[in-house]
Short mmCIF file of C-alpha atoms in Angstrom, two decimals:
data_model
loop_
_atom_site.label_atom_id
_atom_site.label_comp_id
_atom_site.label_asym_id
_atom_site.label_seq_id
_atom_site.Cartn_x
_atom_site.Cartn_y
_atom_site.Cartn_z
CA MET A 1 -22.22 -16.53 69.92
CA ARG A 2 -24.48 -15.76 72.87
CA TYR A 3 -27.74 -17.73 72.81
CA PHE A 4 -29.45 -16.41 75.95
CA THR A 5 -28.88 -14.89 79.37
CA ILE A 6 -31.00 -15.43 82.49
CA GLU A 7 -30.78 -12.96 85.37
CA THR A 8 -32.31 -12.79 88.82
CA SER A 9 -31.36 -10.69 91.82
CA ARG A 10 -29.04 -13.51 92.93
CA ILE A 11 -27.58 -15.23 89.83
CA ARG A 12 -26.71 -14.68 86.19
CA LEU A 13 -26.52 -17.57 83.70
CA THR A 14 -25.06 -17.13 80.20
CA TRP A 15 -25.37 -19.77 77.46
CA GLU A 16 -23.15 -19.61 74.35
CA GLY A 17 -22.64 -21.85 71.35
CA PRO A 18 -21.57 -22.04 67.71
CA ARG A 19 -23.07 -19.85 65.03
CA PRO A 20 -26.27 -21.22 63.46
CA GLN A 21 -26.34 -23.48 60.44
CA PHE A 22 -29.32 -23.69 58.13
CA PRO A 23 -31.87 -25.12 58.51
CA ARG A 24 -31.91 -24.23 62.19
CA PRO A 25 -34.50 -25.26 64.82
CA PRO A 26 -36.17 -22.66 67.05
CA LEU A 27 -34.72 -21.83 70.45
CA VAL A 28 -36.98 -23.28 73.16
CA VAL A 29 -35.97 -22.19 76.67
CA GLU A 30 -38.05 -21.59 79.80
CA ALA A 31 -36.93 -20.26 83.18
CA GLN A 32 -38.81 -20.24 86.48
CA THR A 33 -37.77 -19.19 89.98
CA LEU A 34 -38.32 -21.78 92.71
CA ASP A 35 -38.33 -19.43 95.70
CA ALA A 36 -40.11 -16.18 96.54
CA ASN A 37 -37.99 -14.08 94.20
CA ALA A 38 -39.39 -12.13 91.27
CA PRO A 39 -39.62 -13.91 87.88
CA PRO A 40 -36.26 -14.17 86.07
CA ALA A 41 -35.31 -11.93 83.16
CA LEU A 42 -34.66 -13.99 80.01
CA HIS A 43 -32.75 -12.30 77.16
CA CYS A 44 -32.43 -14.34 73.92
CA GLY A 45 -30.15 -13.45 71.02
CA THR A 46 -31.94 -12.33 67.88
CA GLU A 47 -30.11 -14.88 65.71
CA ALA A 48 -29.80 -17.61 68.34
CA PRO A 49 -30.71 -21.09 67.01
CA GLY A 50 -32.20 -23.96 68.96
CA ILE A 51 -30.20 -26.33 71.16
CA THR A 52 -29.12 -29.42 69.20
CA GLU A 53 -27.56 -32.79 69.92
CA GLN A 54 -23.88 -33.47 69.22
CA THR A 55 -23.03 -29.81 69.79
CA ARG A 56 -20.73 -28.36 72.45
CA TYR A 57 -21.97 -25.29 74.34
CA ARG A 58 -20.32 -22.93 76.81
CA LEU A 59 -21.98 -21.99 80.09
CA LEU A 60 -21.18 -19.36 82.70
CA LEU A 61 -23.05 -19.27 86.04
CA GLU A 62 -22.29 -16.36 88.38
CA SER A 63 -23.46 -15.45 91.86
CA ARG A 64 -24.47 -11.79 92.12
CA ASP A 65 -24.53 -11.54 95.93
CA GLY A 66 -21.41 -13.52 96.92
CA ASN A 67 -23.20 -16.72 98.01
CA PRO A 68 -22.18 -20.06 96.43
CA VAL A 69 -24.15 -21.40 93.46
CA THR A 70 -24.43 -24.90 91.97
CA LEU A 71 -25.88 -26.30 88.75
CA ARG A 72 -27.59 -29.68 89.03
CA HIS A 73 -29.08 -32.12 86.53
CA ALA A 74 -30.66 -35.57 86.75
CA ASN A 75 -27.92 -36.88 84.43
CA PRO A 76 -24.54 -35.94 85.99
CA SER A 77 -22.65 -36.80 82.80
CA PHE A 78 -23.93 -33.55 81.27
CA LEU A 79 -22.07 -31.55 83.95
CA ARG A 80 -18.71 -33.32 83.94
CA ASP A 81 -16.95 -30.51 82.02
CA LEU A 82 -18.14 -27.71 84.33
CA HIS A 83 -15.76 -26.33 86.96
CA ALA A 84 -16.26 -24.21 90.07
CA LEU A 85 -14.12 -21.17 90.91
CA GLU A 86 -14.00 -18.62 93.73
CA GLN A 87 -15.33 -21.07 96.33
CA GLY A 88 -18.39 -21.94 94.29
CA ARG A 89 -19.42 -18.40 93.39
CA LEU A 90 -18.59 -18.97 89.70
CA TRP A 91 -19.19 -21.99 87.46
CA HIS A 92 -17.94 -22.24 83.89
CA GLY A 93 -17.19 -24.85 81.27
CA SER A 94 -18.80 -26.72 78.41
CA LEU A 95 -21.93 -28.83 77.97
CA HIS A 96 -22.54 -31.62 75.48
CA PHE A 97 -25.82 -33.56 75.23
CA GLY A 98 -24.48 -36.46 73.14
CA THR A 99 -27.23 -37.75 70.87
CA TYR A 100 -30.11 -37.09 73.26
CA ALA A 101 -33.19 -35.31 71.90
CA GLY A 102 -36.18 -34.07 73.86
CA ARG A 103 -36.77 -31.79 76.82
CA THR A 104 -34.41 -31.53 79.77
CA ALA A 105 -34.16 -29.38 82.89
CA PHE A 106 -31.37 -27.90 85.03
CA ILE A 107 -31.77 -26.65 88.60
CA VAL A 108 -29.65 -23.72 89.84
CA TRP A 109 -29.03 -23.88 93.59
CA HIS A 110 -28.19 -20.70 95.46
CA ASP A 111 -26.81 -20.76 99.00
CA GLY A 112 -27.80 -24.40 99.45
CA ARG A 113 -31.40 -24.04 98.22
CA PRO A 114 -33.06 -24.54 94.79
CA HIS A 115 -33.42 -21.12 93.19
CA LEU A 116 -34.07 -21.44 89.42
CA ARG A 117 -35.36 -24.10 87.03
CA LEU A 118 -34.12 -23.94 83.44
CA GLU A 119 -35.88 -26.12 80.84
CA LEU A 120 -34.57 -26.61 77.29
CA GLU A 121 -35.59 -28.56 74.23
CA ILE A 122 -32.83 -30.45 72.41
CA PHE A 123 -33.36 -31.02 68.70
CA PRO A 124 -31.76 -33.79 66.60
CA THR A 125 -29.46 -32.77 63.75
CA ARG A 126 -29.57 -35.93 61.63
CA LEU A 127 -33.34 -36.47 61.62
CA SER A 128 -36.43 -34.44 60.98
CA TYR A 129 -37.68 -34.03 64.55
CA ARG A 130 -41.41 -34.14 63.90
CA SER A 131 -41.40 -36.79 61.17
CA ASP A 132 -38.41 -39.15 61.21
CA TYR A 133 -37.94 -39.23 64.99
CA GLU A 134 -41.62 -39.77 65.77
CA ALA A 135 -41.90 -42.29 62.93
CA MET A 136 -39.09 -44.33 64.50
CA LEU A 137 -40.94 -44.25 67.84
CA ALA A 138 -44.14 -45.32 66.11
CA ASP A 139 -42.30 -48.20 64.42
CA LEU A 140 -40.85 -49.28 67.74
CA GLU A 141 -44.30 -49.27 69.31
CA THR A 142 -45.43 -51.99 66.90
CA TRP A 143 -42.96 -54.21 68.81
CA THR A 144 -42.46 -52.47 72.15
CA VAL A 145 -41.53 -48.87 72.89
CA GLU A 146 -39.45 -49.79 75.93
CA PRO A 147 -36.05 -49.94 74.16
CA ALA A 148 -36.43 -46.18 73.62
CA LEU A 149 -36.65 -45.58 77.38
CA ARG A 150 -33.59 -44.69 79.43
CA PHE A 151 -34.29 -44.41 83.14
CA GLY A 152 -32.18 -41.66 84.71
CA SER A 153 -31.23 -39.97 81.41
CA GLY A 154 -32.71 -36.62 82.46
CA VAL A 155 -34.12 -36.08 78.93
CA TRP A 156 -37.76 -36.79 78.25
CA GLN A 157 -40.39 -37.01 75.55
CA HIS A 158 -44.08 -36.46 76.10
CA GLY A 159 -46.25 -39.55 75.74
CA ARG A 160 -49.44 -41.18 76.85
CA LEU A 161 -50.83 -44.48 78.11
CA ARG A 162 -52.75 -46.91 75.97
CA THR A 163 -54.50 -50.24 76.32
CA GLY A 164 -52.66 -53.48 75.73
CA PRO A 165 -50.88 -56.27 77.60
CA PRO A 166 -48.59 -55.15 80.45
CA ASP A 167 -44.99 -54.45 79.51
CA HIS A 168 -41.66 -54.94 81.30
CA PRO A 169 -40.23 -53.19 84.41
CA PRO A 170 -38.74 -50.26 82.41
CA GLY A 171 -42.18 -49.34 81.13
CA TRP A 172 -43.72 -49.75 84.58
CA ILE A 173 -41.11 -47.60 86.35
CA ALA A 174 -41.44 -44.94 83.64
CA ARG A 175 -45.20 -44.83 84.17
CA LEU A 176 -44.78 -44.67 87.95
CA ALA A 177 -42.31 -41.77 87.76
CA ALA A 178 -44.61 -39.92 85.34
CA THR A 179 -47.76 -40.32 87.47
CA LEU A 180 -46.43 -40.18 91.04
CA ARG A 181 -47.02 -36.45 91.46
CA ALA A 182 -50.68 -36.86 90.47
CA LEU A 183 -50.93 -39.79 92.91
CA GLU A 184 -49.59 -37.59 95.71
CA ARG A 185 -52.26 -34.98 94.96
CA ALA A 186 -54.94 -37.67 95.10
CA PHE A 187 -53.70 -38.91 98.49
CA ARG A 188 -53.73 -35.38 99.90
CA ARG A 189 -57.41 -35.16 98.98
CA ILE A 190 -58.02 -38.54 100.61
CA ALA A 191 -56.33 -37.38 103.83
CA GLN A 192 -58.59 -34.31 103.95
CA ARG A 193 -61.84 -36.30 103.67
CA PRO A 194 -61.21 -40.01 104.32
CA LEU A 195 -64.00 -42.50 103.79
CA THR A 196 -65.25 -44.31 106.88
CA GLU A 197 -67.80 -46.96 107.71
CA VAL A 198 -69.63 -48.15 110.82
CA GLN A 199 -68.71 -51.59 112.13
CA TRP A 200 -70.31 -53.47 115.01
CA LEU A 201 -67.60 -54.77 117.33
CA ARG A 202 -67.98 -56.69 120.60
CA GLN A 203 -66.26 -54.72 123.35
CA TRP A 204 -66.15 -54.73 127.14
CA GLN A 205 -68.44 -51.99 128.43
CA PRO A 206 -70.52 -51.21 131.53
CA LEU A 207 -74.13 -52.32 131.50
CA GLU A 208 -75.44 -48.74 131.69
CA ALA A 209 -73.59 -47.87 128.44
CA ILE A 210 -75.07 -50.72 126.39
CA CYS A 211 -77.69 -49.40 123.96
CA HIS A 212 -78.40 -52.51 121.89
CA PRO A 213 -78.54 -55.69 123.99
CA ASP A 214 -78.61 -58.91 122.01
CA ALA A 215 -79.06 -62.61 122.62
CA ALA A 216 -75.37 -63.15 123.36
CA LEU A 217 -75.50 -60.53 126.13
CA ARG A 218 -78.61 -62.12 127.65
CA ARG A 219 -76.94 -65.52 127.75
CA ALA A 220 -73.84 -64.03 129.38
CA VAL A 221 -75.95 -62.43 132.10
CA GLN A 222 -77.93 -65.65 132.68
CA THR A 223 -74.77 -67.76 132.97
CA GLY A 224 -72.94 -65.30 135.24
CA SER A 225 -70.26 -64.34 132.72
CA GLY A 226 -68.62 -60.94 132.73
CA GLN A 227 -66.19 -58.87 134.81
CA GLY A 228 -66.25 -56.33 137.58
CA PRO A 229 -68.47 -55.98 140.65
CA GLU A 230 -71.88 -57.59 140.85
CA VAL A 231 -75.00 -55.50 140.44
CA ARG A 232 -78.69 -56.31 140.43
CA LEU A 233 -80.23 -56.55 136.96
CA ALA A 234 -83.95 -57.30 136.68
CA GLY A 235 -83.88 -58.75 140.18
CA ARG A 236 -80.93 -61.08 139.62
CA PRO A 237 -77.16 -60.68 140.13
CA ALA A 238 -74.94 -59.86 137.13
CA HIS A 239 -71.42 -58.59 136.53
CA ARG A 240 -71.32 -54.88 135.68
CA ILE A 241 -68.80 -55.21 132.77
CA GLN A 242 -70.09 -57.25 129.84
CA GLN A 243 -69.14 -57.86 126.21
CA ALA A 244 -71.70 -56.26 123.89
CA ALA A 245 -71.95 -55.01 120.32
CA ARG A 246 -70.96 -51.38 119.83
CA ALA A 247 -71.00 -49.20 116.71
CA VAL A 248 -67.47 -48.01 115.87
CA VAL A 249 -66.49 -45.61 113.09
CA THR A 250 -63.39 -47.00 111.34
CA THR A 251 -61.18 -46.25 108.34
CA ASP A 252 -60.54 -49.96 107.75
CA THR A 253 -62.70 -49.88 104.65
CA PRO A 254 -62.51 -51.86 101.38
CA GLU A 255 -61.39 -48.66 99.63
CA HIS A 256 -58.41 -48.15 101.95
CA ARG A 257 -57.52 -51.85 101.86
CA TRP A 258 -57.49 -51.71 98.03
CA LEU A 259 -55.20 -48.66 98.05
CA ALA A 260 -52.94 -50.19 100.73
CA TRP A 261 -52.47 -53.32 98.63
CA GLN A 262 -51.67 -51.32 95.47
CA LEU A 263 -49.15 -49.14 97.34
CA ASN A 264 -47.48 -52.16 98.89
CA GLN A 265 -47.12 -53.84 95.49
CA ALA A 266 -45.64 -50.69 93.93
CA LEU A 267 -43.19 -50.29 96.81
CA ARG A 268 -42.06 -53.91 96.54
CA GLN A 269 -41.38 -53.57 92.80
CA VAL A 270 -39.32 -50.41 93.29
CA GLN A 271 -37.33 -52.04 96.10
CA GLN A 272 -36.66 -55.11 93.95
CA LEU A 273 -35.31 -52.91 91.15
CA THR A 274 -33.15 -51.02 93.67
CA ASP A 275 -31.67 -54.29 94.96
CA ARG A 276 -30.64 -55.26 91.42
CA LEU A 277 -28.49 -52.13 91.04
CA THR A 278 -25.19 -53.50 92.31
CA ARG A 279 -22.76 -51.69 90.02
CA SER A 280 -20.91 -48.58 91.17
CA HIS A 281 -20.60 -46.48 87.99
CA ALA A 282 -22.12 -43.01 87.80
CA LEU A 283 -25.32 -43.97 85.96
CA ALA A 284 -26.03 -46.80 88.41
CA ARG A 285 -25.54 -44.43 91.35
CA THR A 286 -27.89 -41.91 89.75
CA ARG A 287 -30.52 -44.56 89.10
CA ARG A 288 -30.15 -45.93 92.62
CA GLN A 289 -30.71 -42.48 94.11
CA ILE A 290 -33.77 -41.89 91.91
CA LEU A 291 -35.23 -45.24 92.95
CA ARG A 292 -34.58 -44.41 96.60
CA ASP A 293 -36.41 -41.12 96.13
CA LEU A 294 -39.35 -43.00 94.60
CA THR A 295 -39.28 -45.41 97.54
CA ALA A 296 -39.34 -42.54 100.04
CA ARG A 297 -42.29 -40.92 98.25
CA LEU A 298 -44.24 -44.19 98.21
CA GLU A 299 -43.51 -44.74 101.91
CA ALA A 300 -44.76 -41.22 102.61
CA LEU A 301 -48.00 -42.11 100.82
CA GLN A 302 -48.32 -45.17 103.04
CA GLN A 303 -48.09 -42.89 106.09
CA GLN A 304 -50.78 -40.58 104.66
CA LEU A 305 -53.22 -43.41 103.98
CA PRO A 306 -55.81 -43.80 106.78
CA PRO A 307 -55.19 -46.92 108.91
CA ALA A 308 -56.40 -50.07 107.19
CA THR A 309 -55.64 -53.78 107.14
CA LEU A 310 -53.27 -54.92 104.38
CA PRO A 311 -55.05 -57.81 102.62
CA LEU A 312 -53.39 -60.75 100.90
CA LEU A 313 -55.40 -59.94 97.76
CA PRO A 314 -56.98 -56.63 96.78
CA PRO A 315 -60.74 -56.43 97.39
CA PRO A 316 -62.91 -55.67 94.36
CA PRO A 317 -63.40 -51.96 93.59
CA THR A 318 -66.44 -50.45 95.27
CA PRO A 319 -68.74 -47.70 93.97
CA ARG A 320 -67.27 -45.32 96.56
CA LEU A 321 -63.73 -46.02 95.28
CA LEU A 322 -64.83 -45.13 91.76
CA ARG A 323 -66.71 -41.95 92.70
CA ALA A 324 -65.24 -40.31 95.81
CA GLU A 325 -62.90 -37.33 95.41
CA GLY A 326 -59.25 -38.39 95.58
CA TYR A 327 -60.15 -42.07 95.51
CA ARG A 328 -61.27 -42.12 91.89
CA GLN A 329 -58.07 -40.31 90.83
CA ALA A 330 -55.89 -42.78 92.76
CA TYR A 331 -57.83 -45.71 91.30
CA ARG A 332 -57.35 -44.37 87.78
CA ILE A 333 -53.59 -43.90 88.32
CA PHE A 334 -53.10 -47.43 89.66
CA ARG A 335 -55.01 -48.70 86.66
CA TRP A 336 -52.70 -46.65 84.41
CA LEU A 337 -49.73 -48.52 85.86
CA GLN A 338 -51.17 -51.69 84.33
CA LEU A 339 -51.36 -50.21 80.81
CA ARG A 340 -48.78 -49.85 78.07
CA LEU A 341 -47.18 -46.53 77.26
CA SER A 342 -46.79 -44.60 74.04
CA LEU A 343 -44.22 -41.88 73.34
CA LEU A 344 -46.42 -40.07 70.86
CA ASN A 345 -48.73 -37.09 71.39
CA GLY A 346 -49.28 -37.14 75.13
CA LEU A 347 -48.97 -35.06 78.26
CA LEU A 348 -46.92 -37.39 80.48
CA ALA A 349 -43.11 -37.14 80.48
CA PHE A 350 -41.03 -40.30 79.96
CA GLU A 351 -37.22 -40.37 80.02
CA VAL A 352 -35.69 -41.55 76.73
CA GLY A 353 -32.29 -42.72 75.52
CA GLN A 354 -29.86 -41.34 72.96
CA ILE A 355 -30.89 -41.21 69.32
CA HIS A 356 -27.93 -43.21 68.02
CA THR A 357 -29.03 -46.17 70.16
CA LEU A 358 -32.64 -45.71 69.10
CA TYR A 359 -31.55 -45.60 65.44
CA GLU A 360 -29.52 -48.79 65.82
CA TYR A 361 -32.50 -50.61 67.37
CA TRP A 362 -34.81 -49.29 64.69
CA CYS A 363 -32.49 -50.45 61.87
CA TYR A 364 -32.38 -53.91 63.42
CA LEU A 365 -36.16 -54.17 63.77
CA THR A 366 -36.71 -52.79 60.27
CA LEU A 367 -34.43 -55.47 58.85
CA VAL A 368 -36.24 -58.12 60.92
CA ARG A 369 -39.59 -56.88 59.63
CA LEU A 370 -38.43 -56.92 55.98
CA LEU A 371 -36.95 -60.41 56.32
CA SER A 372 -40.09 -61.66 58.05
CA ARG A 373 -42.23 -60.22 55.26
CA GLN A 374 -40.04 -61.73 52.56
CA SER A 375 -39.93 -65.19 54.17
CA ARG A 376 -43.44 -65.04 55.72
CA CYS A 377 -41.99 -66.17 59.05
CA PRO A 378 -43.58 -64.42 62.06
CA LEU A 379 -41.31 -63.75 65.01
CA PRO A 380 -42.45 -63.60 68.66
CA LEU A 381 -41.32 -60.61 70.68
CA PHE A 382 -39.60 -62.68 73.39
CA ARG A 383 -36.96 -63.80 70.88
CA LEU A 384 -35.93 -60.22 70.15
CA PHE A 385 -35.61 -58.43 73.49
CA THR A 386 -34.30 -59.03 76.98
CA LEU A 387 -34.04 -57.13 80.26
CA SER A 388 -30.76 -55.62 81.39
CA GLU A 389 -29.18 -56.85 84.61
CA ASP A 390 -30.63 -53.99 86.65
CA GLY A 391 -34.12 -54.55 85.21
CA LEU A 392 -34.41 -50.94 84.10
CA GLN A 393 -33.80 -51.28 80.37
CA VAL A 394 -35.11 -53.46 77.53
CA ARG A 395 -32.69 -54.08 74.69
CA PRO A 396 -32.27 -56.54 71.80
CA ILE A 397 -30.75 -59.90 72.64
CA CYS A 398 -27.13 -59.99 71.52
CA SER A 399 -25.67 -62.90 69.53
CA ARG A 400 -28.98 -64.81 69.32
CA PRO A 401 -29.61 -66.04 65.75
CA LEU A 402 -32.94 -65.44 64.03
CA TRP A 403 -33.69 -67.83 61.19
CA PHE A 404 -35.80 -67.16 58.07
CA ALA A 405 -36.64 -69.87 55.54
CA LEU A 406 -36.82 -68.82 51.88
CA PRO A 407 -39.00 -70.47 49.21
CA ASP A 408 -35.95 -71.86 47.33
CA GLY A 409 -34.91 -73.98 50.33
CA SER A 410 -32.14 -71.66 51.52
CA ARG A 411 -32.14 -70.02 54.93
CA LEU A 412 -31.20 -66.58 56.20
CA ARG A 413 -29.68 -66.01 59.62
CA LEU A 414 -29.63 -62.61 61.30
CA ILE A 415 -27.57 -61.93 64.45
CA TYR A 416 -27.63 -58.70 66.44
CA ASN A 417 -24.27 -57.58 67.88
CA PRO A 418 -22.25 -60.74 67.14
CA ARG A 419 -18.85 -60.70 68.80
CA TRP A 420 -15.57 -62.38 67.94
CA GLY A 421 -13.16 -62.14 70.84
CA ALA A 422 -9.39 -62.35 71.11
CA ARG A 423 -9.48 -66.16 70.95
CA SER A 424 -10.99 -66.04 67.46
CA LEU A 425 -9.32 -62.96 66.00
CA LEU A 426 -6.21 -60.95 66.76
CA VAL A 427 -8.37 -57.85 67.27
CA PRO A 428 -11.93 -58.41 68.66
CA GLN A 429 -14.71 -57.44 66.25
CA GLN A 430 -18.36 -56.60 67.01
CA PRO A 431 -20.46 -55.17 64.17
CA ASP A 432 -24.09 -54.27 64.73
CA LEU A 433 -25.60 -56.94 62.46
CA LEU A 434 -24.53 -60.06 60.60
CA LEU A 435 -26.80 -61.44 57.86
CA SER A 436 -25.87 -64.86 56.44
CA ARG A 437 -27.36 -66.97 53.65
CA PHE A 438 -27.08 -70.76 53.70
CA ARG A 439 -27.89 -72.68 50.51
CA PRO A 440 -27.63 -76.46 50.16
CA GLY A 441 -24.48 -77.38 48.29
CA HIS A 442 -22.99 -73.86 48.47
CA PRO A 443 -20.65 -72.20 50.98
CA PRO A 444 -22.29 -69.64 53.28
CA VAL A 445 -22.33 -66.01 52.22
CA HIS A 446 -22.15 -63.36 54.95
CA TYR A 447 -23.06 -59.67 54.98
CA VAL A 448 -21.93 -57.24 57.68
CA LEU A 449 -24.21 -54.28 58.45
CA ASP A 450 -23.44 -51.39 60.78
CA ALA A 451 -25.96 -48.71 61.82
CA LYS A 452 -24.20 -45.32 61.69
CA TYR A 453 -26.19 -42.41 63.03
CA ARG A 454 -23.36 -39.96 62.36
CA LEU A 455 -23.64 -38.15 59.03
CA ASP A 456 -21.08 -36.14 57.08
CA ALA A 457 -22.84 -33.57 54.90
CA SER A 458 -19.86 -31.28 54.35
CA PRO A 459 -19.37 -29.85 50.83
CA ALA A 460 -16.08 -31.73 50.43
CA TYR A 461 -17.73 -35.04 51.33
CA VAL A 462 -20.66 -34.47 48.97
CA ARG A 463 -18.27 -33.57 46.12
CA ARG A 464 -16.35 -36.79 46.67
CA TYR A 465 -19.22 -39.26 47.13
CA GLY A 466 -22.19 -37.53 45.51
CA VAL A 467 -24.41 -37.54 48.61
CA PRO A 468 -24.04 -37.06 52.38
CA GLY A 469 -23.03 -40.29 54.05
CA PRO A 470 -21.25 -41.98 56.96
CA PRO A 471 -17.97 -40.36 58.07
CA MET A 472 -14.67 -41.66 56.70
CA ASP A 473 -13.78 -43.51 59.89
CA ALA A 474 -17.10 -45.41 59.70
CA LEU A 475 -16.27 -46.52 56.15
CA ASN A 476 -12.83 -47.62 57.34
CA ASP A 477 -14.54 -49.77 60.00
CA LEU A 478 -16.40 -51.58 57.24
CA HIS A 479 -13.14 -52.46 55.47
CA ARG A 480 -11.79 -53.78 58.76
CA TYR A 481 -14.88 -55.91 59.39
CA ARG A 482 -14.81 -57.36 55.87
CA ASP A 483 -11.11 -58.28 55.90
CA ALA A 484 -11.01 -59.71 59.44
CA LEU A 485 -14.24 -61.69 59.20
CA SER A 486 -13.55 -62.99 55.68
CA SER A 487 -10.40 -64.65 56.99
CA TYR A 488 -12.30 -66.07 59.98
CA PHE A 489 -15.20 -67.52 57.97
CA THR A 490 -12.88 -68.99 55.33
CA ARG A 491 -11.14 -70.99 58.06
CA HIS A 492 -14.29 -72.10 59.89
CA ASP A 493 -17.11 -72.73 57.40
CA GLY A 494 -15.61 -71.98 54.00
CA GLY A 495 -17.80 -68.90 53.67
CA THR A 496 -16.95 -65.38 52.67
CA VAL A 497 -18.02 -61.87 53.58
CA ALA A 498 -19.55 -60.66 50.33
CA GLN A 499 -20.33 -57.12 51.45
CA ALA A 500 -19.97 -54.77 54.40
CA LEU A 501 -22.31 -51.79 54.45
CA ALA A 502 -23.39 -48.97 56.71
CA LEU A 503 -27.02 -47.98 57.31
CA TYR A 504 -27.28 -44.24 57.82
CA PRO A 505 -30.05 -41.61 58.18
CA TYR A 506 -30.59 -39.94 54.81
CA ARG A 507 -33.28 -39.64 52.16
CA ASP A 508 -32.84 -38.45 48.57
CA GLY A 509 -33.19 -34.70 48.24
CA PRO A 510 -31.41 -31.53 47.11
CA ALA A 511 -28.12 -32.81 48.53
CA GLY A 512 -28.01 -35.64 46.01
CA CYS A 513 -29.52 -38.88 44.71
CA PHE A 514 -28.12 -42.01 46.35
CA ALA A 515 -28.57 -44.33 43.38
CA GLU A 516 -26.13 -42.18 41.36
CA SER A 517 -23.60 -41.78 44.18
CA ARG A 518 -20.18 -43.30 44.63
CA LEU A 519 -21.40 -45.01 47.82
CA ALA A 520 -23.94 -47.03 45.82
CA ARG A 521 -21.38 -47.98 43.14
CA ALA A 522 -18.77 -48.97 45.71
CA LEU A 523 -21.18 -51.38 47.39
CA SER A 524 -21.74 -53.37 44.20
CA GLU A 525 -18.20 -53.03 42.81
CA ASP A 526 -15.96 -53.19 45.90
CA GLY A 527 -18.23 -54.86 48.46
CA VAL A 528 -18.02 -51.91 50.85
CA GLY A 529 -20.55 -49.08 50.85
CA ALA A 530 -23.64 -47.69 52.51
CA LEU A 531 -27.43 -47.63 52.26
CA PRO A 532 -29.64 -44.74 53.42
CA LEU A 533 -32.40 -45.84 55.78
CA LEU A 534 -35.13 -43.76 57.40
CA PRO A 535 -38.82 -44.28 58.21
CA GLY A 536 -40.71 -44.16 54.94
CA ALA A 537 -37.44 -44.44 52.96
CA THR A 538 -36.59 -48.16 53.10
CA GLU A 539 -36.62 -48.74 49.34
CA HIS A 540 -32.81 -49.02 49.03
CA LEU A 541 -32.61 -51.67 51.77
CA GLU A 542 -35.56 -53.57 50.27
CA ALA A 543 -33.92 -53.57 46.82
CA TRP A 544 -30.64 -54.77 48.33
CA LEU A 545 -32.40 -57.65 50.15
CA GLN A 546 -34.16 -58.74 46.98
CA LYS A 547 -30.84 -58.73 45.13
CA ILE A 548 -28.91 -60.85 47.64
CA THR A 549 -31.75 -63.38 48.02
CA ALA A 550 -32.46 -63.76 44.31
#
């Protein structure tokens, strides 16, 4: 069905998609012309639902005057299924946003120039947008919100800055990208009315131009120093050109030196991140181009800044830096870059990653938190997260064991993304989580957990299992993990895989009660099943942990 159509005097854009399913989110779409043309005409279908993740849409972009048109996006993977016809006068194809949720923008170019900006809001289908999604972000913020960031994704959430210790490069670059436009406005104000100060400098000047003779000048005249022809001064010979103090108005002020140092530091950090991007895949190329654009904008700010000496260390802030127009805004922004960020209830836009990755991270951290609470073992943050090779993403450390001591003398070990390669198994295996229990005098017992964001809520599935749950192929993966890893552990440590279970986004409701479902029975009877897990609905996972550690 047709969702909306946007028309200007030069282009027509039509967006189509599947018929709505209930409950349906509202359609949020905004269009704005970027040239001198009249505002675009936006026509929305009366029954059109909102744009959602994991949904394929059809798009048609037409030129109305015969000139070529192009559709552009910060994330080129969104446009890979679009095709150009008639020498670029017609674009058509499909769009799929994966599991991204948030706001995103497309730019329509007409005849080689940006013509129209189209902004959409993408809603999640597996989570309640305003409760579950934001609750996951809030949970992440108790550790660090940076795993939710995805530089170059082209999809953003609105957030804010808050006090706290400085975070990693992904958080810093996200804050810089979000505040750079405001920094450019502040520097334009500085260029209009730059601060100056008067400095006394010793310069060569003729005697008749010297207004404030001092002791050094008198000594120079008495000793015959100076340059130029001799003249009579107070009845005695003296050179006409002498070095004397002169008042000079300069922009080499503490305020400009402070700004120059901050700009130089920001530019160096961006350049270091750019140098780390050595891979050639599409996302790396997109990120590299974005970082180059940031570098160019920072270099342009350096050119706008009034001439000043670059100090080795920044001078302390002055009252004029804190009060003057443009300067106080720039000072506040550079201070913001030293704060932490929050993805909740703010006005700044930060690019975020796909929800299935966010859900996987959240499941891992929720399990860590529950194990830490049960064993009373605090865990430092540096043991959980690491920087990616390009320095632009924070993610959990793979294959590093976390140990938890229990009161009965046994120990629990949790590993994120353990991997068994072809040398260990015929087919490599890599589940999301492996939880193991080691008791003195007993063989180890292992539990495989997989975070599955996909959800099958079809009537046939609910009739078979009693509640919505992970798709059939996800349940088959659990059988594969259990069989392959049971054989491996039996050979290596005499242990067994007691259970393999999926963690999936669901809470008890009209669709069914999990405790009475076939998924719950299969977990205890067959060793393969699933547990629903959402913010505020962790009771099933907590009960399972208490059972296996009893």
